[in-house]
Coordinates of C-alpha atoms and ligand atoms in Angstrom, one line a residue:
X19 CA -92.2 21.6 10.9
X20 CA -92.3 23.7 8.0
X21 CA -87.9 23.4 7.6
X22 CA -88.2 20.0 8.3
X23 CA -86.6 18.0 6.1
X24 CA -87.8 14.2 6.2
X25 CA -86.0 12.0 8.7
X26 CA -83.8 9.3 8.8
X27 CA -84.9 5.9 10.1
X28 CA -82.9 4.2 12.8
X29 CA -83.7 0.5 12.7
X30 CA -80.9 -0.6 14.9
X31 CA -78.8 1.1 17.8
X32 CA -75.6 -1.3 19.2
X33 CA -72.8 0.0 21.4
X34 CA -71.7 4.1 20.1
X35 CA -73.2 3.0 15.6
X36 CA -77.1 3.4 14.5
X37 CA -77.7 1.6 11.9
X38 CA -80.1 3.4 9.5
X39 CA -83.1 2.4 7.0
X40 CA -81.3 1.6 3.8
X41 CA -78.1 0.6 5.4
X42 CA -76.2 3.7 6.4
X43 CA -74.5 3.9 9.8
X44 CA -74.0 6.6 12.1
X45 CA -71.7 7.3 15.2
X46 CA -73.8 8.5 18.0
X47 CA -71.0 10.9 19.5
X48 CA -73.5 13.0 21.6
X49 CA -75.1 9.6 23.3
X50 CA -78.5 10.3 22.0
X51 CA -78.8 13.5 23.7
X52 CA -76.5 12.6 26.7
X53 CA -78.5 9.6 27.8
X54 CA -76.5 6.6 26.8
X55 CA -74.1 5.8 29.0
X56 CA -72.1 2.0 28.4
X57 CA -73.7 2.2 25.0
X58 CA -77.0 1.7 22.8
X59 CA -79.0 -2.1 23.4
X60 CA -76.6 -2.8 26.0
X61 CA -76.8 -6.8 26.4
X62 CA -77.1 -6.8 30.5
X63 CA -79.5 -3.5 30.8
X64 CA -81.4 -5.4 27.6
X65 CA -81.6 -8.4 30.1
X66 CA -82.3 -6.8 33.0
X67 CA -85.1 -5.4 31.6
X68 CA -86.9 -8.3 29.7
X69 CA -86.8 -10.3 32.5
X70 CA -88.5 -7.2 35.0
X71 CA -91.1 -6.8 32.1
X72 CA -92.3 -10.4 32.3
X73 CA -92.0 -10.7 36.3
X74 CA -93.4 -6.6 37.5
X75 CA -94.0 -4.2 35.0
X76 CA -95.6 -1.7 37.1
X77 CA -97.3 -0.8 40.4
X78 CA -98.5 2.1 42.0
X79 CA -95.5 3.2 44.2
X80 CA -98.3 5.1 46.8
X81 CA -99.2 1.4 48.0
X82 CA -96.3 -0.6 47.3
X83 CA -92.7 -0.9 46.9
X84 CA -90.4 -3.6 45.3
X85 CA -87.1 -4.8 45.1
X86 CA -85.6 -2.8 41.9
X87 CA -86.5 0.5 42.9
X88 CA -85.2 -0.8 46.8
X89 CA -81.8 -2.0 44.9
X90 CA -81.1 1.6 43.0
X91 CA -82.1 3.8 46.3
X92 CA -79.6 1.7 48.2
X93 CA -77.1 1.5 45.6
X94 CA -77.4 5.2 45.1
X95 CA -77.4 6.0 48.8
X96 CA -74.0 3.7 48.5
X97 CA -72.2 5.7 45.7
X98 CA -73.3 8.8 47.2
X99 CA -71.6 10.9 50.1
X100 CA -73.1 10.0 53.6
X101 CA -75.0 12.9 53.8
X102 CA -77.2 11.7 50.6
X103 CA -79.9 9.4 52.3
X104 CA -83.2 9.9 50.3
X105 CA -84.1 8.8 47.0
X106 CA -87.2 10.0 45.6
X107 CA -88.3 9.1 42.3
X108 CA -89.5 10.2 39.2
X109 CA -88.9 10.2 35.3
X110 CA -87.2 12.3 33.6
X111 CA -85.2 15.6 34.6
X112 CA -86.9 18.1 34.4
X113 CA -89.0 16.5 36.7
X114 CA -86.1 15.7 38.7
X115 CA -85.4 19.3 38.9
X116 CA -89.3 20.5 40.0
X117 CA -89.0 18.1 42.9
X118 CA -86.2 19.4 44.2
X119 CA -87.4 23.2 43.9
X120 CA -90.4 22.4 45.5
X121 CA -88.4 20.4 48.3
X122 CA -86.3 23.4 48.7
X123 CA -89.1 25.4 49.8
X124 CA -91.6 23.2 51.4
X125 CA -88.3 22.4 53.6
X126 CA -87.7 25.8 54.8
X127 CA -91.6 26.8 55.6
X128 CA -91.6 23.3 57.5
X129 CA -88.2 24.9 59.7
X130 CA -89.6 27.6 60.4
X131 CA -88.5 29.9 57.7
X132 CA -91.0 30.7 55.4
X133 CA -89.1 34.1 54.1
X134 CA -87.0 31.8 51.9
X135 CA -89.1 31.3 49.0
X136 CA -86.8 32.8 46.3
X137 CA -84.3 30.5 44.1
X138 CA -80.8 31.9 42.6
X139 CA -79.4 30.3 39.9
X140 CA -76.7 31.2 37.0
X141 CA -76.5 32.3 33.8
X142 CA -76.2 30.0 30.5
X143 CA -77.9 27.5 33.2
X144 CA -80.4 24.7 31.6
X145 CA -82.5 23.0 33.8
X146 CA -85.1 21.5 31.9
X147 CA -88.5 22.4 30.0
X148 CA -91.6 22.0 32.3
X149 CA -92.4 25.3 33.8
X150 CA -90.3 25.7 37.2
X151 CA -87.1 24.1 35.3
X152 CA -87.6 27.0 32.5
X153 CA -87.6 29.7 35.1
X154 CA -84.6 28.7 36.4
X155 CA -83.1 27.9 33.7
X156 CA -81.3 30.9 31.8
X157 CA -84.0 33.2 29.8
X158 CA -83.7 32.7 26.2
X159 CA -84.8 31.1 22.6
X160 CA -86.4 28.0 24.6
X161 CA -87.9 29.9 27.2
X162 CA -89.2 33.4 25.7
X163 CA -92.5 32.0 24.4
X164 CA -93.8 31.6 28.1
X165 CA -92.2 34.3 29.8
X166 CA -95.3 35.0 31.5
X167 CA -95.4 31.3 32.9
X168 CA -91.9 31.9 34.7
X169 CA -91.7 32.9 38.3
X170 CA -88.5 35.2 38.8
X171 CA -85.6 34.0 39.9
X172 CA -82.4 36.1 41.1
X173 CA -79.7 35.2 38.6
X174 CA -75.6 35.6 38.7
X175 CA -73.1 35.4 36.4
X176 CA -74.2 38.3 34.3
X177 CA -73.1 37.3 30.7
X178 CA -70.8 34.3 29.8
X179 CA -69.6 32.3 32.5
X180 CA -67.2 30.9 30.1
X181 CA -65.8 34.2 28.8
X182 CA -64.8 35.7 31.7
X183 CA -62.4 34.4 35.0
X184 CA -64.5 33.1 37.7
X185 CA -63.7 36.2 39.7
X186 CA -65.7 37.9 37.7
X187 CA -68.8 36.4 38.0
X188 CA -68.4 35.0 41.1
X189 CA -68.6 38.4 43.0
X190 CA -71.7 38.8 40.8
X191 CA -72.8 35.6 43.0
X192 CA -71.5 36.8 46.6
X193 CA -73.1 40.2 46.0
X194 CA -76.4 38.3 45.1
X195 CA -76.0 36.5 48.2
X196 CA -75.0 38.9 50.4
X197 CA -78.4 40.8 49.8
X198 CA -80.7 38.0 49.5
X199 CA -79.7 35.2 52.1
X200 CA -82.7 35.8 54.1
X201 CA -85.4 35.0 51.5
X202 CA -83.4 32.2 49.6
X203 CA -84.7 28.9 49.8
X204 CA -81.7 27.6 47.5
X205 CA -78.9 27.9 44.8
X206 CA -79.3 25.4 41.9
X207 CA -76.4 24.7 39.6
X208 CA -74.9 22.2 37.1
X209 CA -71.5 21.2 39.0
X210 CA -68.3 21.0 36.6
X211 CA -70.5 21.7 33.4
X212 CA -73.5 23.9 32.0
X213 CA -74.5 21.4 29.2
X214 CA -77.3 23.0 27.2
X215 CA -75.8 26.5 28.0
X216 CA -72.6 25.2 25.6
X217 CA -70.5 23.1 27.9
X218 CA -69.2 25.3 29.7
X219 CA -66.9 24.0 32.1
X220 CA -66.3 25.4 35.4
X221 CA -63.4 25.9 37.6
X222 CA -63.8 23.4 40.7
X223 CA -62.8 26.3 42.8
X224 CA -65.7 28.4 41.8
X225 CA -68.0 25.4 42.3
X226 CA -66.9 24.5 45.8
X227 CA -66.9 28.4 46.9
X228 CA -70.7 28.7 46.0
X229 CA -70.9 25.5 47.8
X230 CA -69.2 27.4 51.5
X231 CA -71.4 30.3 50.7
X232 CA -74.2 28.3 50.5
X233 CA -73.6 26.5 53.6
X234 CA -72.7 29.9 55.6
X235 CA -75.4 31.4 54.5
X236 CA -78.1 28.4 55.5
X237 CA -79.1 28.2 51.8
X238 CA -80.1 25.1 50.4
X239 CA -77.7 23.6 47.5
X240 CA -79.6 21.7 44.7
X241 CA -76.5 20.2 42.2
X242 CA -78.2 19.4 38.7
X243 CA -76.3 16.3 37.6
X244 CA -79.0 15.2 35.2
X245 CA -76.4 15.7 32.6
X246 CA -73.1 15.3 34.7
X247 CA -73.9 12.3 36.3
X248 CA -72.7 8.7 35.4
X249 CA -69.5 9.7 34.2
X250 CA -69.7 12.9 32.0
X251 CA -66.9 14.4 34.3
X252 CA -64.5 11.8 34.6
X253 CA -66.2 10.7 37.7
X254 CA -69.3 8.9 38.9
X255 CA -70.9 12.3 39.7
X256 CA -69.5 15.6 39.6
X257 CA -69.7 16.1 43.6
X258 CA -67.4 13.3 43.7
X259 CA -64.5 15.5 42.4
X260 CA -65.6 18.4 44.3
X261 CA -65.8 17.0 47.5
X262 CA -69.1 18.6 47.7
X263 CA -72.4 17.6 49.6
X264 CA -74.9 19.3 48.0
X265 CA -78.3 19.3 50.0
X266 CA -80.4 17.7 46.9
X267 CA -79.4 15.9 43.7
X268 CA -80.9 15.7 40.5
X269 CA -80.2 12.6 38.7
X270 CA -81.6 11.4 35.6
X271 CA -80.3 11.0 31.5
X272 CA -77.5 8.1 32.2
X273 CA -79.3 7.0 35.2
X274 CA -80.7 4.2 33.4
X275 CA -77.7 3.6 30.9
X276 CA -80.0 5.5 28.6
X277 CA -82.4 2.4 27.9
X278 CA -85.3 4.3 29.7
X279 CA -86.8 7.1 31.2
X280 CA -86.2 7.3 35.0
X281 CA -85.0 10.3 37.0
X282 CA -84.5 10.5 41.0
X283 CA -84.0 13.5 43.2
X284 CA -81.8 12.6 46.6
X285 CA -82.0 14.6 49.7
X286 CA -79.9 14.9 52.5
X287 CA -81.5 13.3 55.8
X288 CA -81.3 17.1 57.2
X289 CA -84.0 18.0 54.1
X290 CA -85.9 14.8 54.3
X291 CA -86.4 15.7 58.0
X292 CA -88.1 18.4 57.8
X293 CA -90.9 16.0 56.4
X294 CA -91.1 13.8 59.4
X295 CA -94.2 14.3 60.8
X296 CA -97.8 13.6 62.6
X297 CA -98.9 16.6 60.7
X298 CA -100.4 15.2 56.9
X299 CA -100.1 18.8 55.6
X300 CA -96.1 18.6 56.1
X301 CA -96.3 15.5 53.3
X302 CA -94.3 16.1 50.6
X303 CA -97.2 16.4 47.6
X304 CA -95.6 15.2 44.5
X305 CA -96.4 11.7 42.8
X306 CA -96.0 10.6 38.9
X307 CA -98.3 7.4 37.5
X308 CA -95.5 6.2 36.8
X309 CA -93.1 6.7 39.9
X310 CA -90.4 4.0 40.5
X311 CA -91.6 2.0 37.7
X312 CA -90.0 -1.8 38.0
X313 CA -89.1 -1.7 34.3
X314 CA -86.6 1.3 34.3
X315 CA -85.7 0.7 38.1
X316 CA -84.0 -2.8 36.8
X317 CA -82.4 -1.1 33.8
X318 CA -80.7 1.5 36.4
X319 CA -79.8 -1.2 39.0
X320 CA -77.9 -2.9 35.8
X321 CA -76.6 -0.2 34.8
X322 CA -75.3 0.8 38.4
X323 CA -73.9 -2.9 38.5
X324 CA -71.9 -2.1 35.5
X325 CA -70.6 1.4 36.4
X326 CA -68.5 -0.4 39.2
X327 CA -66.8 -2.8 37.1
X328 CA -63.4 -1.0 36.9
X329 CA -62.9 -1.4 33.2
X330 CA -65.7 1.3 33.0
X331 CA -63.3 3.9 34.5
X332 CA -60.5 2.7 32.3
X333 CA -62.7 3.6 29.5
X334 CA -63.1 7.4 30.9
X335 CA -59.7 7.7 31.0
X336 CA -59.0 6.9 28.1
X337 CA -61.8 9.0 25.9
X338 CA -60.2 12.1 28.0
X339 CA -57.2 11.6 26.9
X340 CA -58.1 11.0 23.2
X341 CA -60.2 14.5 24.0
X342 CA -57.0 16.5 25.7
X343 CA -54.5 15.0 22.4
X344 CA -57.3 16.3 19.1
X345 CA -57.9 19.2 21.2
X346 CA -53.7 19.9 21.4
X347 CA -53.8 19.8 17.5
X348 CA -56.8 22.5 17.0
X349 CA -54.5 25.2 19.1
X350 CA -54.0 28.2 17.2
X351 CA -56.9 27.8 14.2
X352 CA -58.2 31.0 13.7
X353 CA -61.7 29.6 13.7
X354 CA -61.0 27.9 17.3
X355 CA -62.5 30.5 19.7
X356 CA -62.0 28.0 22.9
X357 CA -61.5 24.3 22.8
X358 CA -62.3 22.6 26.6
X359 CA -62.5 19.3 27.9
X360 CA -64.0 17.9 31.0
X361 CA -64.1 14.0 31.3
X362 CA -65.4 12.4 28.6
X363 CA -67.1 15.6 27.6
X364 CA -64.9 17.5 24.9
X365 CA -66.2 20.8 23.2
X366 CA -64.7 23.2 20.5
X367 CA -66.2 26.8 20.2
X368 CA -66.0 28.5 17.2
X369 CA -65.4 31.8 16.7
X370 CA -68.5 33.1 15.2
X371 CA -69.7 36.5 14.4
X372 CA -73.3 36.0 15.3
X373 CA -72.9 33.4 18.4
X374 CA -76.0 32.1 20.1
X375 CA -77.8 28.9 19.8
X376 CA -79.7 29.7 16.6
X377 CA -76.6 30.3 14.7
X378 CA -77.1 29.1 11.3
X379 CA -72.9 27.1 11.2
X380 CA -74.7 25.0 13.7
X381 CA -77.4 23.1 11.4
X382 CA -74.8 23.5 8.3
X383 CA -71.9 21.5 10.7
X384 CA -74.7 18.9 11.7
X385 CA -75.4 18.5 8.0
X386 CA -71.9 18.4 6.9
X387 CA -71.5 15.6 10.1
X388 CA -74.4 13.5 9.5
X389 CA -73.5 13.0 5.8
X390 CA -70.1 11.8 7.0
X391 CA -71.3 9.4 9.2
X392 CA -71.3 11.0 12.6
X393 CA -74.2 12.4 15.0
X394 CA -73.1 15.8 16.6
X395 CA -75.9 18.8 17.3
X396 CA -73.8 21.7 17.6
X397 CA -75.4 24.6 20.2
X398 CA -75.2 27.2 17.7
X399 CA -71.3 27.7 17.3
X400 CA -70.3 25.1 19.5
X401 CA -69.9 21.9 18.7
X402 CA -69.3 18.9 21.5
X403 CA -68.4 15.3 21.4
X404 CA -69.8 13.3 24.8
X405 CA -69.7 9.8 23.2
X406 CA -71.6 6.5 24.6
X407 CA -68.3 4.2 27.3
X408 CA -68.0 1.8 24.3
X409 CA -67.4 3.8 21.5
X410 CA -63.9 2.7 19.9
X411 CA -60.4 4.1 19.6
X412 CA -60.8 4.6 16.0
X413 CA -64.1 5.6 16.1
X414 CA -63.9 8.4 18.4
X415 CA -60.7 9.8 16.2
X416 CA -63.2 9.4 13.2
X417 CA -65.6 11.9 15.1
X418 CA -62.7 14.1 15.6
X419 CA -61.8 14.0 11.8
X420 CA -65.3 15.1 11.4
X421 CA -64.9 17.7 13.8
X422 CA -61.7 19.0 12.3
X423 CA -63.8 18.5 8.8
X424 CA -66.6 20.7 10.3
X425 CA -63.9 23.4 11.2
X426 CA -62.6 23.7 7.7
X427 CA -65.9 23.9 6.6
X428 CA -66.5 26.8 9.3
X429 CA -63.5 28.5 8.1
X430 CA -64.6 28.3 4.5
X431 CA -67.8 30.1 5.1
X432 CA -66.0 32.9 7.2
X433 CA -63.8 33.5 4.6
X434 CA -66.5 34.3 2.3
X435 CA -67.7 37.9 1.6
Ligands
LIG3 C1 -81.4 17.4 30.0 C2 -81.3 18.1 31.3 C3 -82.4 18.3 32.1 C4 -83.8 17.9 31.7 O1 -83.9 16.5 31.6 P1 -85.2 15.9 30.7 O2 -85.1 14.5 31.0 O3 -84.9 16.2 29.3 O4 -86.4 16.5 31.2 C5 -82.3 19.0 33.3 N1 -81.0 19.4 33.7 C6 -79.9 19.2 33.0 C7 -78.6 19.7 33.5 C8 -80.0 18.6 31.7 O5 -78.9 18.5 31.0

């Protein structure tokens, strides 16, 4: 608070432009940290959820249930592989992520196998920022405050999943494995791309290995797509272009089209039956005041009835290959360290003598970006564009130019003694 600089007012958000106190406009190219998915005050998500507020606001979902949150488990279930049956839900994903941990485990005890109580995840992974996300999530600046709040977790991919070929981290992950079936209750991991962690995207191959392992081994598979889902990848989710099942899903961000919070874990009916039971004990203890609320359920169902209008896809195409074509112009810039693409989501790494998330390019880019009309956060030398369905041709080739702007700039300051 002490930095902070006093800041801007947004008093209008439309399609990928917010509109700013004293008339300036911005283009949101990081969808308001990932969450927007059609665009900002989308007219049938606005609808959907004026009408829901003056019919149910809210009930407690212990008691009750009611026709939105029935329409987005069933259209879920629909878009989902077979496997995925369950929807539980809850509000954000972090949250989205403790339910499944503590699925993971409870599930194994209830079968019988109450060694597995350990998690494996990977380096560079982000998960979320309530306490059993952070421990699975990668240790560092966000997490080293509470250290002593974070149960351990046995963690592979030893350095930069990025830097190195898959084969190199990967036998860091079948080592881990190897030694530690037994007492794993499951693998978590963000399929296609680690987003906090600098979108880093990851070979489909690798993914889809960990995913036999996993199932060879009898180890639960929890696929974060908090960030991935809705589209990020190209695809509705990224287990879609994995041909992957994973045992639970983490779902929340885009879930909504952004418009509100709302986050839901899915489980396969394998995991959801290790619930069924006379026994009260083998209840699944996990409820939020605000669980299924009819508000944000009618939002989602919206949303979910625009993701399968066709045009939608179209759209992803298209931002991709605006993506792949700026990206073919960076090649060879000194200052590009790695320039990736996956989907709609492009990044550009810089090459940066003192890399890691509190590198100081990154607040001087988002400076240099804002004043020129664009919204990107960099993660410390890495700066990424994952921009709302509707932004425009021109627009997104305007955050590009600001991009290209921010490298020059970049290039500038290296150049200096
Ligand atoms: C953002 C994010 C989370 C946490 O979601 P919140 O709604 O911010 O709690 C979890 N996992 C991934 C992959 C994310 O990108």
């Amino acid at each position: 608070m002490q930095q902070a600089r006093p800041l801007p007012t947004v008093v209008q958000a439309l399609d990928a432009v917010l509109y700013l106190a004293g008339g300036a406009e911005v283009i949101d190219a990081i969808s308001s940290w990932w969450v927007i998915t059609h665009g900002h005050s989308q007219p049938e998500i606005a609808a959907a959820i004026a009408e829901q507020a003056c019919r149910l606001d809210q009930v407690i979902f212990a008691e009750f249930t009611h026709e939105p949150a029935e329409e987005v488990a069933r259209e879920l279930v629909a878009l989902l592989p077979p496997g995925l049956a369950h929807v539980f839900f809850s509000d954000n994903g972090s949250t989205a992520v403790e339910i499944a941990l503590k699925m993971a485990l409870q599930a194994c005890r209830q079968r019988g196998e109450p060694r597995r109580t350990r998690f494996l995840a990977f380096s560079e992974a982000y998960h979320g920022d309530t306490v059993g996300a952070m421990s699975v999530g990668a240790a560092g600046v966000f997490t080293e405050p509470y250290r002593e709040l974070l149960f351990p977790v046995l963690r592979a991919g030893q350095g930069r999943c990025s830097d190195d070929p898959p084969e190199a981290w990967l036998g860091d992950f079948r080592a881990l494995l190897e030694r530690h079936h037994a007492e794993l209750a499951a693998v978590i991991l963000e399929p296609l791309i680690q987003g906090a962690g600098g979108m880093i995207v990851w070979p489909e191959a690798a993914v889809r290995e960990i995913a036999e392992l996993c199932r060879r081994a009898g180890v639960l598979l929890i696929f974060d797509e908090v960030m991935t889902g809705f589209g990020r990848t190209g695809a509705l989710f990224a287990l879609e272009k994995l041909g992957v099942t994973p045992d639970l899903l983490c779902l929340s961000k885009g879930l909504t089209g952004g418009a509100l919070p709302l986050a839901a874990t899915i489980a396969t009916r394998q995991v959801y039956a290790a619930f069924l039971s006379e026994d009260r004990r083998r209840t699944f203890f996990h409820g939020h005041s605000f669980t299924a609320n009819p508000i944000a359920c009618a939002a989602a169902a919206a949303n979910l009835r625009l993701l399968a209008e066709p045009a939608v896809r179209a759209r992803w195409r298209r931002i991709e290959a605006i993506h792949r074509q700026r990206l073919a112009r960076l090649a060879g810039r000194p200052i590009l360290r790695d320039g990736r693409c996956c989907g709609i989501v492009a990044a550009v790494e810089l090459a940066s003598p003192r890399a890691g998330y509190l590198d100081a390019i990154g607040p001087a880019l988002h400076d240099h970006a804002l004043a020129r009309g664009v919204l990107l956060r960099p993660l410390g030398h890495i700066l990424y564009i994952l921009p709302p369905f509707s932004i425009t041709d021109e627009q997104l080739h305007r955050v590009w130019d600001v991009v290209e702007e921010c490298m020059a700039l970049a290039e500038r300051q290296a150049a200096r003694p």
